[in-house]
Amino acid sequence: MESINSYIQENKQRFLDELFELLRIPSVSADPKYKNDVIKTAEKVKEKLTEAGADNVELMPTAGYPIVYGEKLIDKNLPTILVYGHYDVQPADPLELWNSGPFEPIIKKTEIHPDGAIFARGSCDDKGQMYMHVKALEVMLKNNVLPCNVKFMIEGEEEVGSSNLGTFVKQNKEKLKADVILISDTSILGNDLPSIDVGLRGLSYVEVEVVGPNRDLHSGVYGGAVANPAQVLCEMIASLKDENNHITIPGFYDDVLELSKEERAEMALTPFDLKAFTDDLGIDEVRGETGFSTIERTGIRPTLEVNGIWGGYIGEGAKTVLPSKANAKISMRLVPNQNSDKITELFENHFKKIAPPSVKVTVKPHHGGEPYITNTTSKEYLAAAKAMEQTFGKKPIPTRGGGSIPIVALFEKELGLKSVLMGFGLDSDALHSPNEHYGVFNYLKGIETIPYFFKYYAEK
Ligand code: BES
Ligand code: MN
Ligand code: MN
């Protein structure tokens, strides 16, 4: 294993160049305009996986974007690790807030990343983290240290809800047979604070529309006399939380698995710098559910957030108009034992109930997903913890990240497989935001750590 470090150092520039090739293709799955680029990215991943030494690499079609599959099966008596990742990225908008092109990767030093960070959409989420696994395979093969079988399943629709992956998994159970799933698509607490995300939240996502009069109206002629859907929508949304920022939808918290006093006390030991947190975001104060700390609010509590809201005139200058309708996109993050279909139904019933008779309301559910928890005494957690301890020189802390990877719960349901979330990004890497970046240190550290996970997992 000693040889892998020098191999990584010797090939560092090429590892970066190859990732840059991937980052240059705008694989935005949400926008049909990028269809050819998304497919081109899948082909590039296939090419790279083949070059790294994987066998039977293929693009497997789905009703949406293809899944890149590849494998290296060395001995059927040894365990098999299934690596999951995604090659699609979030839209780059708003473009004007990027300091360099979102698809023109460039390395710049930052305060948190003194060795430099790769700035590009998808650098951290998830091309950079996914590609660490491709390079780790190369490292293991070239140094003759691959200790078990490996399969790759890299999808192109994670950022739009993985709606075709469930069917794919059901149809390919034999092919995907494995012992565990390894994913790098989450964060660590800091480059000197390794951690492992042991909880993913579920998701319920709805779009609502409030319709008032049958057309936009002159706000002088009609204003004050008919319901303004924009105003009504705001009032309805405001009523979804009380003065303690507690969600008011009846039954919303019924299934929430509360943590014990002991578990909360343990969680409170997680290093967290509130000042650094607010400074990074440019805010004076945090805000959230009364009675819970910031890391609890994002890790173990369900939330309801407006993701987008619009209606009426938003062009240049002033237009005196009373809009006929107003809309919002609302997401709810769910915690263990909550169920996304049930929460969506509770939301829909409640939202329709609180609407005044002067408007009509429709609620359209978008994608959802279930929460997931990793057991910290499991073989896979312990292997990941040992691997990180080896390469960071520090035992990782188990954390509960706030994000969602809905397919993880589905993997367990359909394949009976547990996942381990050994991510290497930082929350401050601006994923989904302008100027997303990924530390060069983190990229190389991931490539170095993954072979150790393989080693420790394969050990009896
Ligand atoms: N990699 C993220 C999820 C993530 C980020 C987990 C940081 C933990 C820490 C993933 O690509 C993502 O953005 N997921 C979406 C899910 C949605 C599109 C169904 C999310 O969390 O919003
Ligand atoms: Mn991701
Ligand atoms: Mn994402």
PDB file of C-alpha atoms in Angstrom, residues 70-261:
ATOM      1  CA  GLY A  70     -18.244  -1.262 -15.387  1.00  0.00           C
ATOM      2  CA  GLU A  71     -16.666  -3.953 -13.260  1.00  0.00           C
ATOM      3  CA  LYS A  72     -13.465  -5.652 -12.212  1.00  0.00           C
ATOM      4  CA  LEU A  73     -14.252  -9.087 -10.900  1.00  0.00           C
ATOM      5  CA  ILE A  74     -11.179 -10.871  -9.622  1.00  0.00           C
ATOM      6  CA  ASP A  75     -12.531 -13.694  -7.454  1.00  0.00           C
ATOM      7  CA  LYS A  76     -16.110 -14.685  -6.803  1.00  0.00           C
ATOM      8  CA  ASN A  77     -15.240 -15.721  -3.265  1.00  0.00           C
ATOM      9  CA  LEU A  78     -14.188 -12.196  -2.393  1.00  0.00           C
ATOM     10  CA  PRO A  79     -16.619  -9.412  -1.492  1.00  0.00           C
ATOM     11  CA  THR A  80     -17.892  -6.985  -4.115  1.00  0.00           C
ATOM     12  CA  ILE A  81     -18.042  -3.230  -3.610  1.00  0.00           C
ATOM     13  CA  LEU A  82     -20.527  -1.340  -5.766  1.00  0.00           C
ATOM     14  CA  VAL A  83     -19.487   2.258  -6.359  1.00  0.00           C
ATOM     15  CA  TYR A  84     -22.304   4.722  -7.039  1.00  0.00           C
ATOM     16  CA  GLY A  85     -21.900   8.292  -8.228  1.00  0.00           C
ATOM     17  CA  HIS A  86     -23.403  10.777 -10.653  1.00  0.00           C
ATOM     18  CA  TYR A  87     -22.017  12.503 -13.722  1.00  0.00           C
ATOM     19  CA  ASP A  88     -24.833  15.042 -14.073  1.00  0.00           C
ATOM     20  CA  VAL A  89     -24.616  18.482 -12.506  1.00  0.00           C
ATOM     21  CA  GLN A  90     -26.895  21.283 -11.349  1.00  0.00           C
ATOM     22  CA  PRO A  91     -27.595  24.208 -13.681  1.00  0.00           C
ATOM     23  CA  ALA A  92     -24.894  26.882 -13.430  1.00  0.00           C
ATOM     24  CA  ASP A  93     -27.311  29.811 -13.047  1.00  0.00           C
ATOM     25  CA  PRO A  94     -27.016  32.601 -12.085  1.00  0.00           C
ATOM     26  CA  LEU A  95     -24.091  32.834 -14.523  1.00  0.00           C
ATOM     27  CA  GLU A  96     -23.205  36.435 -13.756  1.00  0.00           C
ATOM     28  CA  LEU A  97     -22.182  35.487 -10.217  1.00  0.00           C
ATOM     29  CA  TRP A  98     -19.388  33.174 -11.368  1.00  0.00           C
ATOM     30  CA  ASN A  99     -15.874  34.616 -11.263  1.00  0.00           C
ATOM     31  CA  SER A 100     -14.789  32.221 -14.007  1.00  0.00           C
ATOM     32  CA  GLY A 101     -16.715  30.090 -16.482  1.00  0.00           C
ATOM     33  CA  PRO A 102     -18.668  27.274 -14.774  1.00  0.00           C
ATOM     34  CA  PHE A 103     -17.469  24.864 -17.460  1.00  0.00           C
ATOM     35  CA  GLU A 104     -13.937  26.241 -17.747  1.00  0.00           C
ATOM     36  CA  PRO A 105     -12.263  24.590 -14.765  1.00  0.00           C
ATOM     37  CA  ILE A 106      -9.475  26.551 -13.154  1.00  0.00           C
ATOM     38  CA  ILE A 107      -7.442  26.087  -9.974  1.00  0.00           C
ATOM     39  CA  LYS A 108      -7.395  28.994  -7.544  1.00  0.00           C
ATOM     40  CA  LYS A 109      -6.147  29.233  -3.974  1.00  0.00           C
ATOM     41  CA  THR A 110      -8.665  30.067  -1.257  1.00  0.00           C
ATOM     42  CA  GLU A 111      -8.393  30.599   2.480  1.00  0.00           C
ATOM     43  CA  ILE A 112      -9.827  27.157   3.179  1.00  0.00           C
ATOM     44  CA  HIS A 113      -7.952  25.546   0.281  1.00  0.00           C
ATOM     45  CA  PRO A 114      -4.391  26.941   0.402  1.00  0.00           C
ATOM     46  CA  ASP A 115      -3.241  24.179  -1.986  1.00  0.00           C
ATOM     47  CA  GLY A 116      -5.815  25.311  -4.499  1.00  0.00           C
ATOM     48  CA  ALA A 117      -9.345  24.359  -5.413  1.00  0.00           C
ATOM     49  CA  ILE A 118     -10.845  23.397  -8.755  1.00  0.00           C
ATOM     50  CA  PHE A 119     -13.571  25.891  -9.666  1.00  0.00           C
ATOM     51  CA  ALA A 120     -16.272  24.460 -11.951  1.00  0.00           C
ATOM     52  CA  ARG A 121     -19.862  23.277 -11.800  1.00  0.00           C
ATOM     53  CA  GLY A 122     -19.763  19.654 -10.654  1.00  0.00           C
ATOM     54  CA  SER A 123     -16.186  19.823  -9.352  1.00  0.00           C
ATOM     55  CA  CYS A 124     -17.365  18.680  -5.929  1.00  0.00           C
ATOM     56  CA  ASP A 125     -20.912  17.499  -6.695  1.00  0.00           C
ATOM     57  CA  ASP A 126     -20.230  14.989  -8.023  1.00  0.00           C
ATOM     58  CA  LYS A 127     -17.808  14.687 -10.937  1.00  0.00           C
ATOM     59  CA  GLY A 128     -14.742  15.318  -8.789  1.00  0.00           C
ATOM     60  CA  GLN A 129     -15.851  12.937  -6.064  1.00  0.00           C
ATOM     61  CA  MET A 130     -17.077  10.308  -8.516  1.00  0.00           C
ATOM     62  CA  TYR A 131     -13.873  10.468 -10.556  1.00  0.00           C
ATOM     63  CA  MET A 132     -11.759   9.796  -7.444  1.00  0.00           C
ATOM     64  CA  HIS A 133     -13.161   6.259  -7.611  1.00  0.00           C
ATOM     65  CA  VAL A 134     -12.151   5.830 -11.236  1.00  0.00           C
ATOM     66  CA  LYS A 135      -8.629   6.950 -10.387  1.00  0.00           C
ATOM     67  CA  ALA A 136      -8.573   4.828  -7.219  1.00  0.00           C
ATOM     68  CA  LEU A 137      -9.300   1.806  -9.419  1.00  0.00           C
ATOM     69  CA  GLU A 138      -6.359   2.731 -11.628  1.00  0.00           C
ATOM     70  CA  VAL A 139      -4.175   3.179  -8.546  1.00  0.00           C
ATOM     71  CA  MET A 140      -5.169  -0.217  -7.134  1.00  0.00           C
ATOM     72  CA  LEU A 141      -4.696  -2.045 -10.424  1.00  0.00           C
ATOM     73  CA  LYS A 142      -1.368  -0.413 -11.289  1.00  0.00           C
ATOM     74  CA  ASN A 143      -0.028  -1.162  -7.815  1.00  0.00           C
ATOM     75  CA  ASN A 144      -1.479  -4.659  -7.638  1.00  0.00           C
ATOM     76  CA  VAL A 145      -3.466  -3.979  -4.483  1.00  0.00           C
ATOM     77  CA  LEU A 146      -7.086  -4.449  -5.593  1.00  0.00           C
ATOM     78  CA  PRO A 147      -8.253  -6.746  -2.779  1.00  0.00           C
ATOM     79  CA  CYS A 148     -11.798  -7.604  -3.933  1.00  0.00           C
ATOM     80  CA  ASN A 149     -14.316  -7.196  -6.720  1.00  0.00           C
ATOM     81  CA  VAL A 150     -15.673  -3.821  -7.735  1.00  0.00           C
ATOM     82  CA  LYS A 151     -18.617  -2.654  -9.812  1.00  0.00           C
ATOM     83  CA  PHE A 152     -19.425   0.872 -10.915  1.00  0.00           C
ATOM     84  CA  MET A 153     -22.846   2.384 -11.444  1.00  0.00           C
ATOM     85  CA  ILE A 154     -22.591   6.050 -12.406  1.00  0.00           C
ATOM     86  CA  GLU A 155     -25.884   7.751 -13.204  1.00  0.00           C
ATOM     87  CA  GLY A 156     -26.849  10.945 -15.004  1.00  0.00           C
ATOM     88  CA  GLU A 157     -30.101  11.960 -13.332  1.00  0.00           C
ATOM     89  CA  GLU A 158     -29.280  12.381  -9.643  1.00  0.00           C
ATOM     90  CA  GLU A 159     -29.835  16.125  -9.678  1.00  0.00           C
ATOM     91  CA  VAL A 160     -33.319  15.648 -11.119  1.00  0.00           C
ATOM     92  CA  GLY A 161     -34.497  12.980  -8.716  1.00  0.00           C
ATOM     93  CA  SER A 162     -33.077   9.727 -10.181  1.00  0.00           C
ATOM     94  CA  SER A 163     -36.544   8.888 -11.469  1.00  0.00           C
ATOM     95  CA  ASN A 164     -35.341   6.087 -13.772  1.00  0.00           C
ATOM     96  CA  LEU A 165     -32.807   4.519 -11.466  1.00  0.00           C
ATOM     97  CA  GLY A 166     -35.403   2.591  -9.443  1.00  0.00           C
ATOM     98  CA  THR A 167     -36.589   0.707 -12.527  1.00  0.00           C
ATOM     99  CA  PHE A 168     -33.007   0.158 -13.631  1.00  0.00           C
ATOM    100  CA  VAL A 169     -32.088  -1.353 -10.286  1.00  0.00           C
ATOM    101  CA  LYS A 170     -35.150  -3.628 -10.285  1.00  0.00           C
ATOM    102  CA  GLN A 171     -34.312  -4.860 -13.783  1.00  0.00           C
ATOM    103  CA  ASN A 172     -30.621  -5.469 -13.083  1.00  0.00           C
ATOM    104  CA  LYS A 173     -30.553  -7.055  -9.649  1.00  0.00           C
ATOM    105  CA  GLU A 174     -28.244  -9.870 -10.731  1.00  0.00           C
ATOM    106  CA  LYS A 175     -25.787  -7.578 -12.433  1.00  0.00           C
ATOM    107  CA  LEU A 176     -25.680  -5.235  -9.452  1.00  0.00           C
ATOM    108  CA  LYS A 177     -25.172  -8.009  -6.922  1.00  0.00           C
ATOM    109  CA  ALA A 178     -22.691  -6.788  -4.352  1.00  0.00           C
ATOM    110  CA  ASP A 179     -21.973  -6.681  -0.630  1.00  0.00           C
ATOM    111  CA  VAL A 180     -22.005  -2.964  -0.039  1.00  0.00           C
ATOM    112  CA  ILE A 181     -22.407   0.351  -1.844  1.00  0.00           C
ATOM    113  CA  LEU A 182     -19.686   2.993  -1.590  1.00  0.00           C
ATOM    114  CA  ILE A 183     -20.582   6.607  -2.356  1.00  0.00           C
ATOM    115  CA  SER A 184     -18.585   9.829  -2.313  1.00  0.00           C
ATOM    116  CA  ASP A 185     -21.194  12.564  -2.660  1.00  0.00           C
ATOM    117  CA  THR A 186     -21.272  14.147   0.810  1.00  0.00           C
ATOM    118  CA  SER A 187     -19.084  16.395   2.959  1.00  0.00           C
ATOM    119  CA  ILE A 188     -16.493  16.256   5.706  1.00  0.00           C
ATOM    120  CA  LEU A 189     -16.363  18.826   8.522  1.00  0.00           C
ATOM    121  CA  GLY A 190     -12.986  20.207   7.473  1.00  0.00           C
ATOM    122  CA  ASN A 191      -9.736  19.204   5.831  1.00  0.00           C
ATOM    123  CA  ASP A 192      -8.284  18.557   9.279  1.00  0.00           C
ATOM    124  CA  LEU A 193     -11.617  17.258  10.620  1.00  0.00           C
ATOM    125  CA  PRO A 194     -12.517  14.068   8.798  1.00  0.00           C
ATOM    126  CA  SER A 195     -16.096  12.907   9.243  1.00  0.00           C
ATOM    127  CA  ILE A 196     -18.517  10.432   7.759  1.00  0.00           C
ATOM    128  CA  ASP A 197     -22.079  11.353   6.925  1.00  0.00           C
ATOM    129  CA  VAL A 198     -24.270   8.789   8.649  1.00  0.00           C
ATOM    130  CA  GLY A 199     -27.635  10.276   7.816  1.00  0.00           C
ATOM    131  CA  LEU A 200     -29.325  11.466   4.668  1.00  0.00           C
ATOM    132  CA  ARG A 201     -32.629  13.257   4.838  1.00  0.00           C
ATOM    133  CA  GLY A 202     -35.632  12.347   2.742  1.00  0.00           C
ATOM    134  CA  LEU A 203     -37.398  14.804   0.516  1.00  0.00           C
ATOM    135  CA  SER A 204     -40.887  15.877  -0.415  1.00  0.00           C
ATOM    136  CA  TYR A 205     -41.015  18.492  -3.160  1.00  0.00           C
ATOM    137  CA  VAL A 206     -44.171  20.265  -4.278  1.00  0.00           C
ATOM    138  CA  GLU A 207     -45.114  23.076  -6.589  1.00  0.00           C
ATOM    139  CA  VAL A 208     -48.158  25.140  -5.701  1.00  0.00           C
ATOM    140  CA  GLU A 209     -50.303  27.494  -7.701  1.00  0.00           C
ATOM    141  CA  VAL A 210     -52.758  30.027  -6.335  1.00  0.00           C
ATOM    142  CA  VAL A 211     -55.220  31.409  -8.878  1.00  0.00           C
ATOM    143  CA  GLY A 212     -57.486  34.371  -8.260  1.00  0.00           C
ATOM    144  CA  PRO A 213     -59.249  36.400 -10.970  1.00  0.00           C
ATOM    145  CA  ASN A 214     -59.395  34.932 -14.485  1.00  0.00           C
ATOM    146  CA  ARG A 215     -56.887  37.511 -15.850  1.00  0.00           C
ATOM    147  CA  ASP A 216     -54.276  40.007 -14.747  1.00  0.00           C
ATOM    148  CA  LEU A 217     -56.087  43.167 -13.625  1.00  0.00           C
ATOM    149  CA  HIS A 218     -55.463  46.898 -13.404  1.00  0.00           C
ATOM    150  CA  SER A 219     -54.368  47.254  -9.792  1.00  0.00           C
ATOM    151  CA  GLY A 220     -56.064  50.634  -9.465  1.00  0.00           C
ATOM    152  CA  VAL A 221     -59.366  49.559 -10.906  1.00  0.00           C
ATOM    153  CA  TYR A 222     -59.598  46.230  -9.034  1.00  0.00           C
ATOM    154  CA  GLY A 223     -56.943  46.363  -6.305  1.00  0.00           C
ATOM    155  CA  GLY A 224     -58.332  46.280  -2.773  1.00  0.00           C
ATOM    156  CA  ALA A 225     -61.522  44.579  -3.900  1.00  0.00           C
ATOM    157  CA  VAL A 226     -60.385  41.112  -5.033  1.00  0.00           C
ATOM    158  CA  ALA A 227     -57.931  38.629  -3.589  1.00  0.00           C
ATOM    159  CA  ASN A 228     -54.392  39.133  -4.845  1.00  0.00           C
ATOM    160  CA  PRO A 229     -52.960  35.622  -5.372  1.00  0.00           C
ATOM    161  CA  ALA A 230     -49.404  36.832  -4.682  1.00  0.00           C
ATOM    162  CA  GLN A 231     -50.480  38.222  -1.311  1.00  0.00           C
ATOM    163  CA  VAL A 232     -52.589  35.146  -0.516  1.00  0.00           C
ATOM    164  CA  LEU A 233     -49.725  32.814  -1.426  1.00  0.00           C
ATOM    165  CA  CYS A 234     -47.378  34.716   0.906  1.00  0.00           C
ATOM    166  CA  GLU A 235     -49.905  34.568   3.748  1.00  0.00           C
ATOM    167  CA  MET A 236     -50.467  30.870   3.220  1.00  0.00           C
ATOM    168  CA  ILE A 237     -46.734  30.136   3.153  1.00  0.00           C
ATOM    169  CA  ALA A 238     -46.131  32.308   6.214  1.00  0.00           C
ATOM    170  CA  SER A 239     -48.735  30.347   8.135  1.00  0.00           C
ATOM    171  CA  LEU A 240     -46.868  27.089   7.530  1.00  0.00           C
ATOM    172  CA  LYS A 241     -44.540  27.948  10.431  1.00  0.00           C
ATOM    173  CA  ASP A 242     -45.358  29.322  13.866  1.00  0.00           C
ATOM    174  CA  GLU A 243     -43.392  31.799  15.987  1.00  0.00           C
ATOM    175  CA  ASN A 244     -40.994  28.992  16.964  1.00  0.00           C
ATOM    176  CA  ASN A 245     -40.369  28.054  13.340  1.00  0.00           C
ATOM    177  CA  HIS A 246     -42.223  24.860  14.009  1.00  0.00           C
ATOM    178  CA  ILE A 247     -44.077  23.539  10.959  1.00  0.00           C
ATOM    179  CA  THR A 248     -47.841  23.854  11.453  1.00  0.00           C
ATOM    180  CA  ILE A 249     -49.076  21.156   9.068  1.00  0.00           C
ATOM    181  CA  PRO A 250     -51.137  18.807  11.263  1.00  0.00           C
ATOM    182  CA  GLY A 251     -49.405  15.444  11.647  1.00  0.00           C
ATOM    183  CA  PHE A 252     -46.135  16.668  10.113  1.00  0.00           C
ATOM    184  CA  TYR A 253     -44.026  15.584  13.095  1.00  0.00           C
ATOM    185  CA  ASP A 254     -46.006  12.450  13.992  1.00  0.00           C
ATOM    186  CA  ASP A 255     -43.488   9.941  12.663  1.00  0.00           C
ATOM    187  CA  VAL A 256     -40.292  11.865  13.458  1.00  0.00           C
ATOM    188  CA  LEU A 257     -37.808   9.689  15.268  1.00  0.00           C
ATOM    189  CA  GLU A 258     -36.689  11.869  18.179  1.00  0.00           C
ATOM    190  CA  LEU A 259     -33.120  11.465  19.368  1.00  0.00           C
ATOM    191  CA  SER A 260     -32.489  10.465  22.959  1.00  0.00           C
ATOM    192  CA  LYS A 261     -30.856  12.880  25.402  1.00  0.00           C
TER     193      LYS A 261
END
